[in-house]
PDB file of C-alpha atoms and ligand atoms in Angstrom:
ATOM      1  CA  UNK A   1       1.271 -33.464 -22.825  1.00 38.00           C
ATOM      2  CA  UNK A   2       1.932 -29.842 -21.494  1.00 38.00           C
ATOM      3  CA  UNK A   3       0.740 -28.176 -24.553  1.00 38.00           C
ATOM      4  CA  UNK A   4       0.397 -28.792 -27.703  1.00 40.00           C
ATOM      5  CA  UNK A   5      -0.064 -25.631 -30.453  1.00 39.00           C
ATOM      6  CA  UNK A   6       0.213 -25.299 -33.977  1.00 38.00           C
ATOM      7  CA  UNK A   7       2.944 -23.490 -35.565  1.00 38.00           C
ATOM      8  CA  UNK A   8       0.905 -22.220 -38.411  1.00 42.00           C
ATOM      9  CA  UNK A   9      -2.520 -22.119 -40.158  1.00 40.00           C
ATOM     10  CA  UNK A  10      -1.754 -25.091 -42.234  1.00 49.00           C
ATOM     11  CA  UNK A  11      -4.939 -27.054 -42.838  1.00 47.00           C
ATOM     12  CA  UNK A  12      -2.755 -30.138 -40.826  1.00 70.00           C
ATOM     13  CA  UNK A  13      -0.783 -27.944 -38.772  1.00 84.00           C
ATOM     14  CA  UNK A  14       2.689 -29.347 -37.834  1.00 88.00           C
ATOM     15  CA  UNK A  15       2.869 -29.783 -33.682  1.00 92.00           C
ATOM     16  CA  UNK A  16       4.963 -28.541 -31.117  1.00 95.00           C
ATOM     17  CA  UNK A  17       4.270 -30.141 -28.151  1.00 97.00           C
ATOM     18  CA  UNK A  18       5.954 -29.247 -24.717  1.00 97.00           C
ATOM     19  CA  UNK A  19       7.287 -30.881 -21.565  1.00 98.00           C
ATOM     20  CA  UNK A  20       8.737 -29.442 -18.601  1.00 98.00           C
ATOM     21  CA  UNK A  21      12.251 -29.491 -19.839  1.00 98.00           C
ATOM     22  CA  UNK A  22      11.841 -30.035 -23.776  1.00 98.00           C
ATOM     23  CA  UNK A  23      10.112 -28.548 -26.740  1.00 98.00           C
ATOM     24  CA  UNK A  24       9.715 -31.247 -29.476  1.00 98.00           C
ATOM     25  CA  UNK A  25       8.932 -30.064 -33.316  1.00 98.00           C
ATOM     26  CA  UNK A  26       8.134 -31.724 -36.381  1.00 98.00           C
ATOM     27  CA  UNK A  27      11.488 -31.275 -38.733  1.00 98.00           C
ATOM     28  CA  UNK A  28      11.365 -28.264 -40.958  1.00 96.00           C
ATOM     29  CA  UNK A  29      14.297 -26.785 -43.422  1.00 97.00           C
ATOM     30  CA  UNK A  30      15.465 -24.424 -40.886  1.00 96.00           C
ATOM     31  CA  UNK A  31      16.957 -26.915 -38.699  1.00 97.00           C
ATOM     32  CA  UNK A  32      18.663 -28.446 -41.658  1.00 98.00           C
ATOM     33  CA  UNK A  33      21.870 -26.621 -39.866  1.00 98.00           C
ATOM     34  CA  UNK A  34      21.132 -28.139 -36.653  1.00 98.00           C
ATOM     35  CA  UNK A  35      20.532 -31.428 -37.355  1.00 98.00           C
ATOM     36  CA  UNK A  36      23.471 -31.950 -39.569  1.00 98.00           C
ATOM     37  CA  UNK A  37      25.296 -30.973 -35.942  1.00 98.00           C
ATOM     38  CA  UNK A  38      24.004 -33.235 -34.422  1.00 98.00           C
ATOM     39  CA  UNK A  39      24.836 -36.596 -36.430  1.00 98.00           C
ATOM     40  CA  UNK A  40      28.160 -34.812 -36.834  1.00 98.00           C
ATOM     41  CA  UNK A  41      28.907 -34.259 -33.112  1.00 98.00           C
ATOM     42  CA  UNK A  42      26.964 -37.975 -32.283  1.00 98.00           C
ATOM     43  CA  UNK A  43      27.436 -40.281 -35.021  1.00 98.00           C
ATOM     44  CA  UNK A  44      30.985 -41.991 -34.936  1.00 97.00           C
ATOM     45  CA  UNK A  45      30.985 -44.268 -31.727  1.00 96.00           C
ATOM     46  CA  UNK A  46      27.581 -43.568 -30.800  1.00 97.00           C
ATOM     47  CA  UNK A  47      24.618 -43.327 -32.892  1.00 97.00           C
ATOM     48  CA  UNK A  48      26.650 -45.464 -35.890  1.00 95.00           C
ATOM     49  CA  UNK A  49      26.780 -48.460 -33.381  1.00 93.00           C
ATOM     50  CA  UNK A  50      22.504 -49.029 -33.562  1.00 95.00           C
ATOM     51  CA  UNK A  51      21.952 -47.582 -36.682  1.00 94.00           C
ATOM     52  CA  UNK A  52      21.876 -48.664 -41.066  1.00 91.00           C
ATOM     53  CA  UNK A  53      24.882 -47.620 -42.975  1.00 90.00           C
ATOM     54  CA  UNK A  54      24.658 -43.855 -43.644  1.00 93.00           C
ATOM     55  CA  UNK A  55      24.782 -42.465 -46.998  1.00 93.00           C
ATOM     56  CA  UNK A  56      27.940 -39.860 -47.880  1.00 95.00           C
ATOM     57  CA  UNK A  57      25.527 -36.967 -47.156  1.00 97.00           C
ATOM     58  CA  UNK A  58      25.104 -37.551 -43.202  1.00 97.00           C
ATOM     59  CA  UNK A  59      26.673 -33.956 -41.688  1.00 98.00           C
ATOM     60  CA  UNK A  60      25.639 -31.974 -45.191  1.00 97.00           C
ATOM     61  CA  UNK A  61      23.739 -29.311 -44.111  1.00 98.00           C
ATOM     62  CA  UNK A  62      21.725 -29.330 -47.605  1.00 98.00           C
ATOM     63  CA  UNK A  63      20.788 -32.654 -47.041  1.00 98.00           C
ATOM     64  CA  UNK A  64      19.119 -32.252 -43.924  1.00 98.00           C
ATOM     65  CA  UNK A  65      17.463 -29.373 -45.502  1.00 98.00           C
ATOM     66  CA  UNK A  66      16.485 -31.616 -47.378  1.00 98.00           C
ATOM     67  CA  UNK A  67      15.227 -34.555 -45.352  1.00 98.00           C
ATOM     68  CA  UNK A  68      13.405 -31.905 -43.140  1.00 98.00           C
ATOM     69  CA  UNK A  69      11.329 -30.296 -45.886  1.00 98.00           C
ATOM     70  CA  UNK A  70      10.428 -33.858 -46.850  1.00 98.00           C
ATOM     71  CA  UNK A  71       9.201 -34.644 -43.183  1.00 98.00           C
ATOM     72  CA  UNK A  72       6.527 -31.309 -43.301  1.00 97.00           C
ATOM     73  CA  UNK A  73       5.569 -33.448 -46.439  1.00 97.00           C
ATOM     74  CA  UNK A  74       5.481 -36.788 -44.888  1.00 97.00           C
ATOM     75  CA  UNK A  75       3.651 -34.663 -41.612  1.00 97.00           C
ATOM     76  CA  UNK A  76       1.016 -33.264 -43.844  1.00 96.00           C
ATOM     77  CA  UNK A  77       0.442 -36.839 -45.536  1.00 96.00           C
ATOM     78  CA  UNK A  78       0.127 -38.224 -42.564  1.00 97.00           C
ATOM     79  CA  UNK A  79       2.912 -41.056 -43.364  1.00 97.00           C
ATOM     80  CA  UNK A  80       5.353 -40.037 -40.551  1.00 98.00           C
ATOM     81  CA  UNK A  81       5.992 -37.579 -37.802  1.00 98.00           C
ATOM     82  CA  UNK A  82       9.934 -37.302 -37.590  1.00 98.00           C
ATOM     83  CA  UNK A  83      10.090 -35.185 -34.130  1.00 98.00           C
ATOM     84  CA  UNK A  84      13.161 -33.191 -33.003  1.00 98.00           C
ATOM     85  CA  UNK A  85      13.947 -32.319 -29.630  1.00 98.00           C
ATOM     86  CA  UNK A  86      15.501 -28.718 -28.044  1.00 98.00           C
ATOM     87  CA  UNK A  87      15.296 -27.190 -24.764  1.00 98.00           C
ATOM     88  CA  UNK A  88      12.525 -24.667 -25.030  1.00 96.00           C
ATOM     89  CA  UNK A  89      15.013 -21.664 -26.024  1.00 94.00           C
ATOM     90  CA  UNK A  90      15.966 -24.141 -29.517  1.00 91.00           C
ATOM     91  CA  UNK A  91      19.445 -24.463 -30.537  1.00 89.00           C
ATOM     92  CA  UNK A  92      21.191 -28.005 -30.527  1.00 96.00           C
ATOM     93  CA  UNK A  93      18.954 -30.632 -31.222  1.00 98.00           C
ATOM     94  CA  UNK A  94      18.925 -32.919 -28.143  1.00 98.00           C
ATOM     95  CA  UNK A  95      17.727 -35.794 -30.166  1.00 98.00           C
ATOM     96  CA  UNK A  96      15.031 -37.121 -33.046  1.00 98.00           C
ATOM     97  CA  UNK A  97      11.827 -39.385 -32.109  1.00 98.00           C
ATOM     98  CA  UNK A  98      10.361 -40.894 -35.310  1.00 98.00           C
ATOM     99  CA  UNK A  99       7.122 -41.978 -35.637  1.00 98.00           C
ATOM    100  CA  UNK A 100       6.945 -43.583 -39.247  1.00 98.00           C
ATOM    101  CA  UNK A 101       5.163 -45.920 -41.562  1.00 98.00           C
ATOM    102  CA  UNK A 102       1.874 -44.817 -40.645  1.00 98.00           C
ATOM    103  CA  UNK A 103      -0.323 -47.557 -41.717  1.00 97.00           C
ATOM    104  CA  UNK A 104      -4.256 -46.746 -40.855  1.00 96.00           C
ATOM    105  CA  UNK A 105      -7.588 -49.231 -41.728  1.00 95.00           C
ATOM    106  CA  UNK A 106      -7.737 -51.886 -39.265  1.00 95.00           C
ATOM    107  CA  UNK A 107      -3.757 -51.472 -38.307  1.00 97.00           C
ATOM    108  CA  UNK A 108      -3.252 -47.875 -37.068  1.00 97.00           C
ATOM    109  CA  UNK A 109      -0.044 -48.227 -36.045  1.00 98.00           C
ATOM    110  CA  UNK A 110       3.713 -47.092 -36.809  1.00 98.00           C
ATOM    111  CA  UNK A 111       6.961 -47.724 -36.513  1.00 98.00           C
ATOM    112  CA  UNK A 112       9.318 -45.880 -33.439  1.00 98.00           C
ATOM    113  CA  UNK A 113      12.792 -44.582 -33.974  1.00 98.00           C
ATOM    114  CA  UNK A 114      15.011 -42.737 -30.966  1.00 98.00           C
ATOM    115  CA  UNK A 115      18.511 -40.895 -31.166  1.00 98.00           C
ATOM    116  CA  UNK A 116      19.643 -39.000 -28.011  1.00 98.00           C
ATOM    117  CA  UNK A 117      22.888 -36.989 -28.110  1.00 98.00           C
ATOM    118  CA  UNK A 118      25.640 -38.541 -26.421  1.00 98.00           C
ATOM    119  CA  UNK A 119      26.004 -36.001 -24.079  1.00 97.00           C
ATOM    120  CA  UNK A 120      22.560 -35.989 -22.684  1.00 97.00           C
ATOM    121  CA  UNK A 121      21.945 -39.955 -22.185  1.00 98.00           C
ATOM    122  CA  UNK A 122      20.912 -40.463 -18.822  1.00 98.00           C
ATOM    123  CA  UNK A 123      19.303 -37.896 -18.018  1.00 98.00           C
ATOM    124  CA  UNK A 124      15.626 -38.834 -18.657  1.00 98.00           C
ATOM    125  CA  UNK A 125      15.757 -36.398 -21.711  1.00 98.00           C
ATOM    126  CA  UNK A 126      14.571 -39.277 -24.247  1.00 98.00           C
ATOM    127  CA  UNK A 127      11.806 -40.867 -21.612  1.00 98.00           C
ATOM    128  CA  UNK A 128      10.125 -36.954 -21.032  1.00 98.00           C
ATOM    129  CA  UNK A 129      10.266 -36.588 -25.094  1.00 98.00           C
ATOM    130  CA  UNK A 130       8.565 -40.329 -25.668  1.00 98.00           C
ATOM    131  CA  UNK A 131       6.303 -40.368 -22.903  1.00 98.00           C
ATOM    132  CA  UNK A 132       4.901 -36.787 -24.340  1.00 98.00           C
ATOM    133  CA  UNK A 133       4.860 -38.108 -27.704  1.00 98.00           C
ATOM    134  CA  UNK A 134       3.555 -41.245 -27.409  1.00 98.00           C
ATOM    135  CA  UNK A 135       0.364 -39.867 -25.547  1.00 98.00           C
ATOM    136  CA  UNK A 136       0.441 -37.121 -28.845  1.00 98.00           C
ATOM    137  CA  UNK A 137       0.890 -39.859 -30.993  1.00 98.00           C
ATOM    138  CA  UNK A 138      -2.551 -41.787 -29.377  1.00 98.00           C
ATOM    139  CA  UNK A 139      -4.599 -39.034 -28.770  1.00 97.00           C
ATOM    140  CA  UNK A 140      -3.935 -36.209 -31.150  1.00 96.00           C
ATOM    141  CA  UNK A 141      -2.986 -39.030 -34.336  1.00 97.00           C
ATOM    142  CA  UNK A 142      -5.220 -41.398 -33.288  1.00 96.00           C
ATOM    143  CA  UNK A 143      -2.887 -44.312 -33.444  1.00 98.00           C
ATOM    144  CA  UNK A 144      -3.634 -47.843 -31.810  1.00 98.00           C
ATOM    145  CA  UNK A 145      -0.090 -49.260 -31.731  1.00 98.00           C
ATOM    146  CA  UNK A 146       3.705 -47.928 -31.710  1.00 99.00           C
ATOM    147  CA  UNK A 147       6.499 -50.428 -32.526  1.00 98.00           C
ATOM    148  CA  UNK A 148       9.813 -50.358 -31.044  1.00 98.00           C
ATOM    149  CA  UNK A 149      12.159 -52.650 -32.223  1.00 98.00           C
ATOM    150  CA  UNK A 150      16.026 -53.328 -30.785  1.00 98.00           C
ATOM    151  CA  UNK A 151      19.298 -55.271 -30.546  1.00 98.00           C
ATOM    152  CA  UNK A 152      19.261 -57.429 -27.275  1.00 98.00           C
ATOM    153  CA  UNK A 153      22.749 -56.073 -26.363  1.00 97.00           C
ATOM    154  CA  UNK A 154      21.566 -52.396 -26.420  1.00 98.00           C
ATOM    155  CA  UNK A 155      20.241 -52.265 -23.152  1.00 98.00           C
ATOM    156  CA  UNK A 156      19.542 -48.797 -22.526  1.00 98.00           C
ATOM    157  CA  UNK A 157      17.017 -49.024 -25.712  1.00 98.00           C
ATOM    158  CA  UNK A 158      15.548 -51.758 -23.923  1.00 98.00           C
ATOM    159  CA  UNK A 159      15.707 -50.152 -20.595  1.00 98.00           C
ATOM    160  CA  UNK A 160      13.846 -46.703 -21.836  1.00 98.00           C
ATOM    161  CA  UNK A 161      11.235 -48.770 -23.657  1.00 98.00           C
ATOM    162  CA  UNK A 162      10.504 -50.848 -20.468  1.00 98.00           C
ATOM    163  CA  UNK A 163       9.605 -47.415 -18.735  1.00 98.00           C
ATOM    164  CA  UNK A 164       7.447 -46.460 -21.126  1.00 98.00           C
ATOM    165  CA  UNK A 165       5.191 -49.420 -20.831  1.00 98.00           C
ATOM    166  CA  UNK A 166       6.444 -51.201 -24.313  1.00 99.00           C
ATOM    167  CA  UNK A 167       5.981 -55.242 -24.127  1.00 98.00           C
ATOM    168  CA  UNK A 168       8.331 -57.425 -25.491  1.00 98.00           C
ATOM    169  CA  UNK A 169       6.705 -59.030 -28.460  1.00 98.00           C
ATOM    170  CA  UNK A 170       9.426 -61.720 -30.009  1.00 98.00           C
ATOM    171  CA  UNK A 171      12.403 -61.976 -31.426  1.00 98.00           C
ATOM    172  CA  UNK A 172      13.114 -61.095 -35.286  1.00 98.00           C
ATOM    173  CA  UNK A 173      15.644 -63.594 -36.314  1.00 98.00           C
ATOM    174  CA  UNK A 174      18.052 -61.005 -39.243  1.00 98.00           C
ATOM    175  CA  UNK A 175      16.110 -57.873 -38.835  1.00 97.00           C
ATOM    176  CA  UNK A 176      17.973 -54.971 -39.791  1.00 96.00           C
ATOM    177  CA  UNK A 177      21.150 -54.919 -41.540  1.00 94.00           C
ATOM    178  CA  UNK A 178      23.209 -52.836 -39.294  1.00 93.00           C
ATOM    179  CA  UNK A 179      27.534 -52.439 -39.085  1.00 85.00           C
ATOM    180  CA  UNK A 180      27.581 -54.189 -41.857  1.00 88.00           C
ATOM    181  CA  UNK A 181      25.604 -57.422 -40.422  1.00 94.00           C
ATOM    182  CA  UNK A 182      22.162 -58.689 -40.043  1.00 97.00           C
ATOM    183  CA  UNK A 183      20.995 -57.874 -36.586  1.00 97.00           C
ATOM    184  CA  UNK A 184      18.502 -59.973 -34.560  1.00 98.00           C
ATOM    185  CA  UNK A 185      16.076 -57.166 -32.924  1.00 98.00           C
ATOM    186  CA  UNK A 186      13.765 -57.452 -29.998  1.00 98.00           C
ATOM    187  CA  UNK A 187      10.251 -56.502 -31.152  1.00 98.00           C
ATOM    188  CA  UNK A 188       8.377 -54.427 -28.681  1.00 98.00           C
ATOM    189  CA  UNK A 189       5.208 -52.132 -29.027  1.00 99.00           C
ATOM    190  CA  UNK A 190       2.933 -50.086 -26.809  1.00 99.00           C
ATOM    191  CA  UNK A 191      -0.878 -49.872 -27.480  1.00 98.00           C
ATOM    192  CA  UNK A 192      -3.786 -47.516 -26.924  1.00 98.00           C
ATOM    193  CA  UNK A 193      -6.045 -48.666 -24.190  1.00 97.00           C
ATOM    194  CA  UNK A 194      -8.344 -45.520 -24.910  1.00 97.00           C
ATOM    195  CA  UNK A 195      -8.257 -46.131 -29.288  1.00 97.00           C
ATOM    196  CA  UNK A 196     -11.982 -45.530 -30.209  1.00 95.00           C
ATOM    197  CA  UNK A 197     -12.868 -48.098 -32.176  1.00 94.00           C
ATOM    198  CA  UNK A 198     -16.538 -46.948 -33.123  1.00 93.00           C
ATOM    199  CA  UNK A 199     -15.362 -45.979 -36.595  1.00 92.00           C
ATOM    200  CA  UNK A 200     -13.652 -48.983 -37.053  1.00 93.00           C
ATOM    201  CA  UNK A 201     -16.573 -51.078 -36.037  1.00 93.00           C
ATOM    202  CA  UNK A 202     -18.525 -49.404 -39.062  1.00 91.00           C
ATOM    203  CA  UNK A 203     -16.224 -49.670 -41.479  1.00 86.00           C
ATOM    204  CA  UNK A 204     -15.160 -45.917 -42.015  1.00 74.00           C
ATOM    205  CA  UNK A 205     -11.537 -45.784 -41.089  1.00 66.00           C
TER     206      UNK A 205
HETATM  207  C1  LIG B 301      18.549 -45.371 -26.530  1.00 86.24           C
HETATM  208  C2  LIG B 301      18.777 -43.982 -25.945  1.00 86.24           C
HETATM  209  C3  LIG B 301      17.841 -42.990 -26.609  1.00 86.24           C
HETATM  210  C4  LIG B 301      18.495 -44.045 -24.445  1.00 86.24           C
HETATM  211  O1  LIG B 301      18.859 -42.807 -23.864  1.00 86.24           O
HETATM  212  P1  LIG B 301      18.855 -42.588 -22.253  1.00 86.24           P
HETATM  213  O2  LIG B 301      19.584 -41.356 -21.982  1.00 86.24           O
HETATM  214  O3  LIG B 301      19.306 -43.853 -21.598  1.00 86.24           O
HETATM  215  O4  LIG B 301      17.305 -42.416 -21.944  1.00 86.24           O
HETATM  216  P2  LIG B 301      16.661 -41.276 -21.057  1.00 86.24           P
HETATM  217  O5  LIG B 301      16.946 -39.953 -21.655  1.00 86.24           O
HETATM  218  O6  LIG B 301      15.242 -41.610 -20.902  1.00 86.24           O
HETATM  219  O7  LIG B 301      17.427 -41.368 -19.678  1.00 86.24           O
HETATM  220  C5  LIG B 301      17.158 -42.415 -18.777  1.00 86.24           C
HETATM  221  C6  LIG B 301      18.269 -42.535 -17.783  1.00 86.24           C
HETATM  222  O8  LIG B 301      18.468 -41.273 -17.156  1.00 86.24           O
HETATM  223  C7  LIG B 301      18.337 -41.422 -15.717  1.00 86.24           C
HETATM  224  N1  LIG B 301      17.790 -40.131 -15.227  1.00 86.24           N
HETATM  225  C8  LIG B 301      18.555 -39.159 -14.677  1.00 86.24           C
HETATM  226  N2  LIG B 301      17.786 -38.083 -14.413  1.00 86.24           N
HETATM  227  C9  LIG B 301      16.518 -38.392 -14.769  1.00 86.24           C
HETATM  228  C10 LIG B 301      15.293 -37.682 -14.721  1.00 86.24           C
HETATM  229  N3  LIG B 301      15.216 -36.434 -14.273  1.00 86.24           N
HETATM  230  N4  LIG B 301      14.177 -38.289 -15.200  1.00 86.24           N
HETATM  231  C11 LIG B 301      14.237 -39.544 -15.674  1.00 86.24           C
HETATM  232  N5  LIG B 301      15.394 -40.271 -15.748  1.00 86.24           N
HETATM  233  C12 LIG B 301      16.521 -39.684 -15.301  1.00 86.24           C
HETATM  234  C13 LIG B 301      17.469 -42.639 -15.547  1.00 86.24           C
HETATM  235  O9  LIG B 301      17.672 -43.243 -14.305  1.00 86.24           O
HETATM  236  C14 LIG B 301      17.953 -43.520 -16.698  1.00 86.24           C
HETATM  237  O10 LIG B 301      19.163 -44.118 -16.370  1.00 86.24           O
HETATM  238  P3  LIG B 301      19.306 -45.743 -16.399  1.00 86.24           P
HETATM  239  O11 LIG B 301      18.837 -46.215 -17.739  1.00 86.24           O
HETATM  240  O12 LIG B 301      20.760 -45.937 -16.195  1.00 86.24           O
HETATM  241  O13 LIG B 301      18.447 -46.247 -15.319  1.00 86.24           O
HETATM  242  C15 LIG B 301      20.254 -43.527 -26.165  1.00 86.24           C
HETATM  243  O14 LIG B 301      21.120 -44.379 -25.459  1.00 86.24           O
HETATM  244  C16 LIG B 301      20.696 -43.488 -27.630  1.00 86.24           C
HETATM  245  O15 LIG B 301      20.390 -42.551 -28.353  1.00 86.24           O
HETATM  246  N6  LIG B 301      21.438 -44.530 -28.071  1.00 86.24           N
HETATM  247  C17 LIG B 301      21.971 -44.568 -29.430  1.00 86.24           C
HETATM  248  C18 LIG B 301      20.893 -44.713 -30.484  1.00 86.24           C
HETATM  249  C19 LIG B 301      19.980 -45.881 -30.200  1.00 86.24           C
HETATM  250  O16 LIG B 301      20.375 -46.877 -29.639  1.00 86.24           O
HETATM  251  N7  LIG B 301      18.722 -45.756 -30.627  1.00 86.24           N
HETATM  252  C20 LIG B 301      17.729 -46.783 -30.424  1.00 86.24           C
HETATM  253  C21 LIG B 301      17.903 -47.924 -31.347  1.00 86.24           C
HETATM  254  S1  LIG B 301      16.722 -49.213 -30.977  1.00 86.24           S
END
């Protein structure tokens, strides 16, 4: 990680962590406008092929608003950490990471979600964000495992996770219900070789 500051004086400070060609941010309201560009620019024929049905409100601006305020929430909880990813001088969002269903005691893992803009696939964006966030994710949050789960035909998922170190797991027969079928996904994760286990081993975490 290149640096990692917080934004504010919040007791649980929301991150921004840098890389050489990315700034990644924890979602607040004022990119409500920017995010809403993005699924409208990336959705159809992209992002709609991998993903669950979208509700009515996908490019509303106020729903994103919306969404974002409720990931500072979920931040400050310490349920999620929805990431969102801009060149260093901001303006359209690049792409989301999502680190979610934080589950601690003797699990300490979450769940991993990726979108990258259409127009910047291939480019290494998404493998500089994850590799960045993944080494936040186990040494700032403390986390012992990240799962990464995808379709077998969407082989640049299974390409980027492959860089990253993620092991192939199994095979969820039905996973996720996406386009309008039940999708088998391949399950993948990634774990923390350096998790400190002391308070685990007397029974404080
Ligand atoms: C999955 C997804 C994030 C992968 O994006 P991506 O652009 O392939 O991933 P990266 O940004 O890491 O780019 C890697 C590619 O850029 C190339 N590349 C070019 N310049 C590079 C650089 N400077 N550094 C690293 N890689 C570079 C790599 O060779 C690689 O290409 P390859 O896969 O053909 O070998 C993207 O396709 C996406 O958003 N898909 C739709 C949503 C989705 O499927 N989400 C996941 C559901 S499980």
């Amino acid at each position: 990680v290149a640096g990692v500051q917080p934004l504010n004086a919040d007791a649980v400070a929301a991150p921004r962590v840098a890389t050489p060609r990315l700034v990644l941010t924890i979602a607040h309201p004022g990119l409500g406008p920017d995010i809403a560009r993005f699924f409208r620019d990336n959705w159809q024929g992209h992002l709609d092929r991998w993903s669950p049905p979208a509700g009515p409100r996908l490019f509303d601006v106020g729903y994103w608003t919306g969404r974002a305020e409720a990931a500072e929430s979920e931040w400050r909880a310490g349920t999620a950490a929805r990431f969102v990813l801009q060149r260093p001088d901001g303006g359209k969002v690049l792409g989301t990471c999502n680190y979610t269903n934080i589950v601690r005691g003797p699990f300490q893992a979450c769940y991993l979600g990726y979108q990258a803009a259409r127009a910047h696939q291939g480019q290494g964006f998404m493998t500089e964000a994850l590799e960045a966030l993944d080494a936040f994710v186990f040494r700032e949050m403390r986390l012992h495992r990240i799962m990464a789960n995808y379709m077998p035909e969407n082989t640049r998922s299974a390409r980027l996770l492959e860089r990253l170190g993620f092991l192939k797991e199994g095979l969820a027969r039905d996973y996720l219900f996406i386009d309008g079928v039940w999708r088998d996904h391949i399950l993948a994760a990634l774990t923390n070789p350096d998790f400190d286990d002391a308070p685990l081993r007397e029974g404080a975490a």
